[in-house]
C-alpha cells in the first residue's frame, strides 16, 4: 500500500542516488525503504523526493550517528535529504499545504545488518 489516505504518500517519490564510492544502489535502496516506512506514518503528507547527500562527511556523520545512540558502535552512517509536502489539514507542527526542503534522514548500521533510522529533521 504505497499511497494511503490515512498515512504518508510515498507512491511517486523521485530518488537521486548521487555519486558514492561507499554505498551501492542496493545499500541506498534498503536505507530509503526505512525512510519510506517511517514516512508512511505521517498522516496526510506526501514524500516528493529523497536524495543521497554525499561521501564528503562520511567520517563525521558516522561519529554523529554513534553519538545519537548511547553505546552504539555503528560502522556505517548514511544521510539523505528529502522534500515533502505537508498535509492540507491537521498539519500539526508544519505549516499546512507547504513544501519542506532539506529534511535530513540519518541511518546507521554495523556490517551488513539492516539500516536503523536514528533521526530526521533539519
Coordinates of N, CA, C and O in Angstrom, one line a residue:
X1 N 0.8 -1.2 0.0 CA 0.0 0.0 0.0 C 0.9 1.2 0.0 O 1.3 1.7 1.0
X2 N 1.2 1.7 -1.2 CA 2.2 2.8 -1.3 C 1.6 4.2 -0.9 O 2.1 4.9 -0.1
X3 N 0.5 4.6 -1.5 CA -0.1 5.9 -1.2 C -1.4 5.7 -0.4 O -2.4 5.4 -1.0
X4 N -1.4 5.9 0.8 CA -2.5 5.6 1.7 C -3.1 6.9 2.2 O -2.4 7.8 2.6
X5 N -4.5 7.0 2.1 CA -5.1 8.3 2.5 C -4.9 8.5 4.0 O -5.0 9.6 4.5
X6 N -4.7 7.5 4.8 CA -4.5 7.7 6.2 C -3.1 8.0 6.6 O -2.8 8.6 7.6
X7 N -2.1 7.5 5.8 CA -0.7 7.7 6.1 C 0.0 8.5 5.1 O -0.7 9.0 4.2
X8 N 1.3 8.7 5.2 CA 2.0 9.5 4.2 C 2.1 8.8 2.9 O 2.2 7.5 2.8
X9 N 2.1 9.5 1.8 CA 2.1 9.0 0.5 C 3.5 8.9 0.0 O 4.2 10.0 -0.1
X10 N 3.9 7.7 -0.4 CA 5.3 7.5 -0.9 C 5.2 6.9 -2.3 O 6.2 6.3 -2.8
X11 N 4.1 7.1 -3.0 CA 3.9 6.4 -4.2 C 4.7 6.9 -5.4 O 4.9 6.2 -6.4
X12 N 5.0 8.2 -5.3 CA 5.7 8.8 -6.5 C 7.0 9.6 -6.1 O 7.2 10.7 -6.6
X13 N 7.8 8.9 -5.3 CA 9.0 9.6 -4.8 C 10.1 9.5 -5.9 O 10.3 8.5 -6.4
X14 N 10.7 10.7 -6.1 CA 11.8 10.7 -7.0 C 13.1 10.4 -6.2 O 13.3 11.1 -5.1
X15 N 13.9 9.5 -6.7 CA 15.2 9.1 -6.0 C 16.4 9.7 -6.7 O 16.5 9.5 -7.9
X16 N 17.3 10.3 -6.0 CA 18.5 10.8 -6.6 C 19.6 10.1 -5.8 O 19.9 10.4 -4.6
X17 N 20.3 9.1 -6.4 CA 21.3 8.3 -5.8 C 22.7 9.1 -5.7 O 23.6 8.6 -5.0
X18 N 22.8 10.1 -6.4 CA 24.1 10.9 -6.4 C 25.2 10.0 -6.8 O 25.1 9.0 -7.5
X19 N 26.4 10.4 -6.3 CA 27.7 9.6 -6.6 C 28.2 9.2 -5.3 O 28.4 10.0 -4.4
X20 N 28.4 7.9 -5.1 CA 29.0 7.4 -3.9 C 30.1 6.3 -4.2 O 29.8 5.4 -5.0
X21 N 31.2 6.4 -3.6 CA 32.2 5.4 -3.7 C 32.1 4.4 -2.5 O 32.8 3.5 -2.4
X22 N 31.2 4.8 -1.5 CA 31.0 4.0 -0.3 C 29.8 3.0 -0.4 O 29.9 1.9 -0.1
X23 N 28.7 3.6 -0.9 CA 27.4 2.8 -0.9 C 27.0 2.4 -2.3 O 27.0 3.2 -3.2
X24 N 26.5 1.2 -2.4 CA 25.9 0.7 -3.6 C 24.4 1.1 -3.7 O 23.9 1.6 -2.7
X25 N 23.9 1.0 -4.8 CA 22.5 1.3 -5.0 C 21.6 0.4 -4.1 O 20.6 0.9 -3.5
X26 N 22.0 -0.8 -3.9 CA 21.3 -1.7 -3.0 C 21.3 -1.2 -1.6 O 20.3 -1.3 -0.9
X27 N 22.5 -0.8 -1.2 CA 22.7 -0.2 0.2 C 21.7 1.0 0.3 O 21.0 1.1 1.3
X28 N 21.7 1.9 -0.7 CA 20.8 3.0 -0.6 C 19.3 2.7 -0.6 O 18.6 3.2 0.1
X29 N 19.0 1.7 -1.5 CA 17.6 1.3 -1.6 C 17.1 0.7 -0.2 O 15.9 1.0 0.2
X30 N 17.9 0.0 0.5 CA 17.5 -0.6 1.7 C 17.3 0.5 2.8 O 16.4 0.5 3.6
X31 N 18.2 1.6 2.7 CA 18.0 2.7 3.6 C 16.8 3.5 3.3 O 16.0 3.9 4.2
X32 N 16.6 3.8 2.0 CA 15.4 4.5 1.6 C 14.1 3.8 2.0 O 13.1 4.5 2.3
X33 N 14.1 2.5 1.9 CA 12.9 1.8 2.4 C 12.6 2.1 3.8 O 11.4 2.2 4.2
X34 N 13.6 2.2 4.7 CA 13.4 2.6 6.1 C 12.7 4.0 6.2 O 11.8 4.2 7.0
X35 N 13.2 4.9 5.4 CA 12.7 6.2 5.3 C 11.2 6.2 4.9 O 10.3 6.8 5.5
X36 N 10.9 5.4 3.9 CA 9.5 5.3 3.4 C 8.6 4.7 4.5 O 7.5 5.2 4.6
X37 N 9.1 3.7 5.2 CA 8.3 3.1 6.2 C 7.9 4.1 7.3 O 6.8 4.2 7.7
X38 N 8.9 4.9 7.7 CA 8.6 6.0 8.7 C 7.6 7.0 8.1 O 6.7 7.4 8.7
X39 N 7.9 7.4 6.9 CA 7.1 8.5 6.3 C 5.6 8.0 6.1 O 4.7 8.9 6.2
X40 N 5.4 6.8 5.9 CA 4.0 6.3 5.8 C 3.2 6.5 7.0 O 2.0 6.5 7.0
X41 N 3.8 6.8 8.2 CA 3.1 7.1 9.4 C 2.7 8.6 9.5 O 2.1 8.9 10.5
X42 N 3.2 9.4 8.6 CA 2.9 10.8 8.6 C 1.6 11.1 7.9 O 1.6 11.4 6.7
X43 N 0.6 11.1 8.6 CA -0.8 11.3 8.1 C -0.9 12.5 7.2 O -0.6 13.7 7.6
X44 N -1.3 12.3 5.9 CA -1.6 13.3 5.0 C -0.5 14.0 4.3 O -0.7 14.8 3.4
X45 N 0.8 13.6 4.6 CA 1.9 14.2 4.0 C 2.3 13.4 2.7 O 1.9 12.2 2.6
X46 N 3.1 14.0 1.9 CA 3.5 13.4 0.6 C 5.0 13.6 0.4 O 5.5 14.7 0.3
X47 N 5.7 12.4 0.4 CA 7.1 12.4 0.1 C 7.4 12.6 -1.4 O 6.9 11.8 -2.2
X48 N 8.1 13.7 -1.7 CA 8.3 14.1 -3.1 C 9.6 13.6 -3.6 O 9.7 13.1 -4.8
X49 N 10.7 13.7 -2.8 CA 12.0 13.3 -3.3 C 12.9 12.9 -2.1 O 12.7 13.4 -1.0
X50 N 13.8 12.0 -2.4 CA 14.9 11.6 -1.5 C 16.2 11.6 -2.3 O 16.3 11.0 -3.4
X51 N 17.2 12.3 -1.7 CA 18.5 12.4 -2.4 C 19.6 12.0 -1.4 O 19.6 12.5 -0.3
X52 N 20.6 11.2 -1.9 CA 21.8 10.9 -1.2 C 22.6 12.2 -1.1 O 22.7 13.0 -2.0
X53 N 23.1 12.5 0.1 CA 23.9 13.7 0.3 C 25.2 13.6 -0.4 O 25.4 14.1 -1.5
X54 N 26.2 13.0 0.2 CA 27.5 12.8 -0.5 C 28.4 12.0 0.5 O 28.1 11.8 1.6
X55 N 29.6 11.6 0.0 CA 30.6 10.9 0.8 C 31.5 11.8 1.6 O 32.2 11.3 2.5
X56 N 31.5 13.1 1.3 CA 32.5 14.0 1.9 C 32.6 14.0 3.4 O 33.7 14.2 3.9
X57 N 31.5 13.9 4.1 CA 31.5 14.0 5.5 C 31.2 12.6 6.2 O 30.7 12.6 7.3
X58 N 31.5 11.6 5.5 CA 31.1 10.2 6.0 C 31.7 9.9 7.4 O 31.0 9.4 8.3
X59 N 32.9 10.3 7.6 CA 33.5 10.0 8.9 C 32.9 10.9 10.0 O 32.6 10.3 11.1
X60 N 32.6 12.1 9.8 CA 31.9 13.0 10.7 C 30.5 12.5 11.0 O 30.0 12.5 12.1
X61 N 29.8 12.1 9.9 CA 28.4 11.6 10.1 C 28.4 10.3 10.9 O 27.5 10.1 11.7
X62 N 29.4 9.4 10.7 CA 29.5 8.2 11.5 C 29.6 8.5 13.0 O 29.0 7.9 13.8
X63 N 30.5 9.5 13.3 CA 30.7 9.9 14.7 C 29.4 10.4 15.3 O 29.0 10.0 16.4
X64 N 28.7 11.2 14.5 CA 27.4 11.7 14.9 C 26.4 10.6 15.2 O 25.7 10.6 16.2
X65 N 26.3 9.7 14.3 CA 25.3 8.6 14.4 C 25.6 7.7 15.7 O 24.7 7.3 16.4
X66 N 26.9 7.5 15.9 CA 27.3 6.8 17.1 C 26.9 7.6 18.4 O 26.6 7.0 19.4
X67 N 27.0 8.9 18.3 CA 26.6 9.7 19.5 C 25.1 9.7 19.7 O 24.6 9.8 20.9
X68 N 24.3 9.5 18.7 CA 22.9 9.5 18.8 C 22.3 8.4 19.6 O 21.3 8.5 20.2
X69 N 23.0 7.3 19.5 CA 22.5 6.1 20.2 C 23.6 5.7 21.2 O 24.6 5.2 20.9
X70 N 23.3 5.8 22.5 CA 24.2 5.6 23.6 C 24.7 4.1 23.5 O 23.9 3.2 23.4
X71 N 26.0 3.9 23.5 CA 26.6 2.6 23.4 C 26.7 2.0 22.1 O 27.1 0.9 21.9
X72 N 26.3 2.8 21.0 CA 26.4 2.3 19.7 C 27.8 2.2 19.2 O 28.7 3.0 19.5
X73 N 28.0 1.3 18.3 CA 29.3 1.1 17.6 C 29.0 0.8 16.1 O 29.4 -0.2 15.6
X74 N 28.3 1.7 15.5 CA 28.0 1.6 14.1 C 29.3 1.7 13.2 O 30.2 2.4 13.6
X75 N 29.3 0.9 12.1 CA 30.4 1.0 11.2 C 30.1 1.9 10.0 O 31.0 2.3 9.2
X76 N 28.8 2.1 9.7 CA 28.4 2.9 8.6 C 27.2 3.9 9.0 O 26.3 3.5 9.8
X77 N 27.2 5.1 8.4 CA 26.2 6.0 8.6 C 25.9 6.6 7.2 O 26.8 7.0 6.5
X78 N 24.6 6.7 6.8 CA 24.2 7.3 5.5 C 23.2 8.3 5.8 O 22.4 8.2 6.7
X79 N 23.3 9.4 5.0 CA 22.4 10.6 5.2 C 21.7 10.9 3.9 O 22.4 11.0 2.8
X80 N 20.5 11.1 4.0 CA 19.7 11.6 2.8 C 19.0 12.9 3.1 O 18.7 13.2 4.3
X81 N 18.7 13.6 2.1 CA 17.8 14.8 2.2 C 16.5 14.5 1.4 O 16.6 13.8 0.4
X82 N 15.4 15.1 1.9 CA 14.2 14.9 1.2 C 13.4 16.2 1.1 O 13.7 17.2 1.7
X83 N 12.4 16.1 0.2 CA 11.4 17.2 0.0 C 10.1 16.5 0.2 O 9.8 15.4 -0.3
X84 N 9.3 17.1 1.1 CA 7.9 16.6 1.3 C 6.9 17.7 1.3 O 7.2 18.9 1.5
X85 N 5.7 17.4 1.1 CA 4.5 18.3 1.1 C 3.7 18.0 2.4 O 3.3 16.9 2.6
X86 N 3.5 19.0 3.2 CA 2.7 18.9 4.4 C 1.2 18.7 4.1 O 0.7 19.1 3.1
X87 N 0.5 18.1 5.1 CA -0.9 17.9 4.9 C -1.7 19.2 4.8 O -1.3 20.2 5.3
X88 N -2.8 19.2 4.0 CA -3.6 20.4 3.8 C -4.3 20.7 5.1 O -4.6 21.9 5.4
X89 N -4.7 19.7 5.9 CA -5.4 19.9 7.1 C -4.7 19.2 8.2 O -4.0 18.2 8.0
X90 N -4.9 19.6 9.4 CA -4.4 18.9 10.6 C -2.9 18.7 10.4 O -2.4 17.6 10.6
X91 N -2.1 19.7 10.1 CA -0.7 19.6 9.7 C 0.2 19.6 11.0 O 1.4 19.5 10.8
X92 N -0.4 19.7 12.1 CA 0.4 19.7 13.4 C 1.5 20.8 13.4 O 1.2 22.0 13.3
X93 N 2.7 20.4 13.6 CA 3.8 21.4 13.7 C 4.2 22.1 12.4 O 4.9 23.1 12.4
X94 N 3.8 21.5 11.3 CA 4.1 22.1 10.0 C 3.1 23.1 9.5 O 1.9 23.0 9.9
X95 N 3.5 24.0 8.7 CA 2.5 24.9 8.0 C 1.7 24.0 7.0 O 2.3 23.2 6.3
X96 N 0.4 24.2 7.0 CA -0.4 23.4 6.1 C -0.1 23.6 4.6 O 0.2 24.8 4.2
X97 N -0.2 22.6 3.8 CA -0.1 22.6 2.4 C 1.1 23.3 1.9 O 1.0 24.2 1.1
X98 N 2.3 22.9 2.4 CA 3.5 23.6 2.0 C 4.6 22.5 1.8 O 4.7 21.5 2.4
X99 N 5.5 22.9 0.8 CA 6.7 22.0 0.6 C 7.8 22.3 1.6 O 8.0 23.5 2.0
X100 N 8.4 21.2 2.1 CA 9.5 21.3 3.1 C 10.7 20.7 2.4 O 10.7 19.6 1.9
X101 N 11.8 21.5 2.3 CA 13.0 21.0 1.6 C 14.2 20.9 2.6 O 14.1 21.5 3.6
X102 N 15.1 20.1 2.2 CA 16.3 19.9 3.1 C 16.1 19.1 4.3 O 16.9 19.1 5.2
X103 N 15.0 18.3 4.4 CA 14.7 17.5 5.5 C 15.7 16.3 5.5 O 15.7 15.5 4.6
X104 N 16.5 16.2 6.6 CA 17.6 15.1 6.6 C 17.1 13.9 7.4 O 16.4 14.0 8.3
X105 N 17.7 12.8 6.9 CA 17.4 11.5 7.5 C 18.8 10.8 7.8 O 19.6 10.7 6.8
X106 N 19.0 10.4 9.0 CA 20.3 9.7 9.4 C 20.0 8.3 9.7 O 19.1 8.0 10.6
X107 N 20.7 7.4 9.0 CA 20.6 5.9 9.2 C 21.9 5.3 9.5 O 22.9 5.8 8.9
X108 N 22.0 4.3 10.3 CA 23.3 3.7 10.6 C 23.1 2.2 10.7 O 22.0 1.7 10.9
X109 N 24.3 1.5 10.5 CA 24.3 0.0 10.7 C 25.7 -0.4 11.0 O 26.7 0.3 10.8
X110 N 25.8 -1.6 11.4 CA 27.1 -2.3 11.6 C 27.2 -3.4 10.7 O 26.3 -4.3 10.6
X111 N 28.3 -3.5 9.9 CA 28.4 -4.5 8.9 C 27.3 -4.4 7.9 O 27.0 -3.3 7.4
X112 N 26.8 -5.6 7.5 CA 25.7 -5.6 6.6 C 24.3 -5.8 7.2 O 23.4 -6.3 6.6
X113 N 24.2 -5.4 8.5 CA 22.9 -5.5 9.2 C 21.9 -4.6 8.5 O 22.3 -3.7 7.7
X114 N 20.7 -4.6 8.9 CA 19.7 -3.7 8.4 C 20.0 -2.3 8.9 O 20.5 -2.1 10.0
X115 N 19.7 -1.3 8.1 CA 19.8 0.1 8.5 C 18.9 0.4 9.6 O 17.7 -0.1 9.7
X116 N 19.3 1.2 10.5 CA 18.5 1.7 11.6 C 18.3 3.2 11.5 O 19.3 4.0 11.4
X117 N 17.0 3.6 11.4 CA 16.7 5.1 11.2 C 16.9 5.7 12.6 O 16.2 5.4 13.5
X118 N 17.8 6.6 12.7 CA 18.2 7.2 14.0 C 17.5 8.5 14.3 O 17.0 8.8 15.4
X119 N 17.4 9.4 13.3 CA 16.8 10.7 13.5 C 16.5 11.3 12.1 O 17.0 10.9 11.1
X120 N 15.6 12.3 12.2 CA 15.3 13.0 11.0 C 14.8 14.4 11.3 O 14.4 14.7 12.5
X121 N 15.0 15.4 10.4 CA 14.6 16.8 10.6 C 15.6 17.7 10.0 O 16.3 17.3 9.1
X122 N 15.6 18.9 10.5 CA 16.5 20.0 9.9 C 17.8 20.0 10.7 O 17.9 19.7 11.9

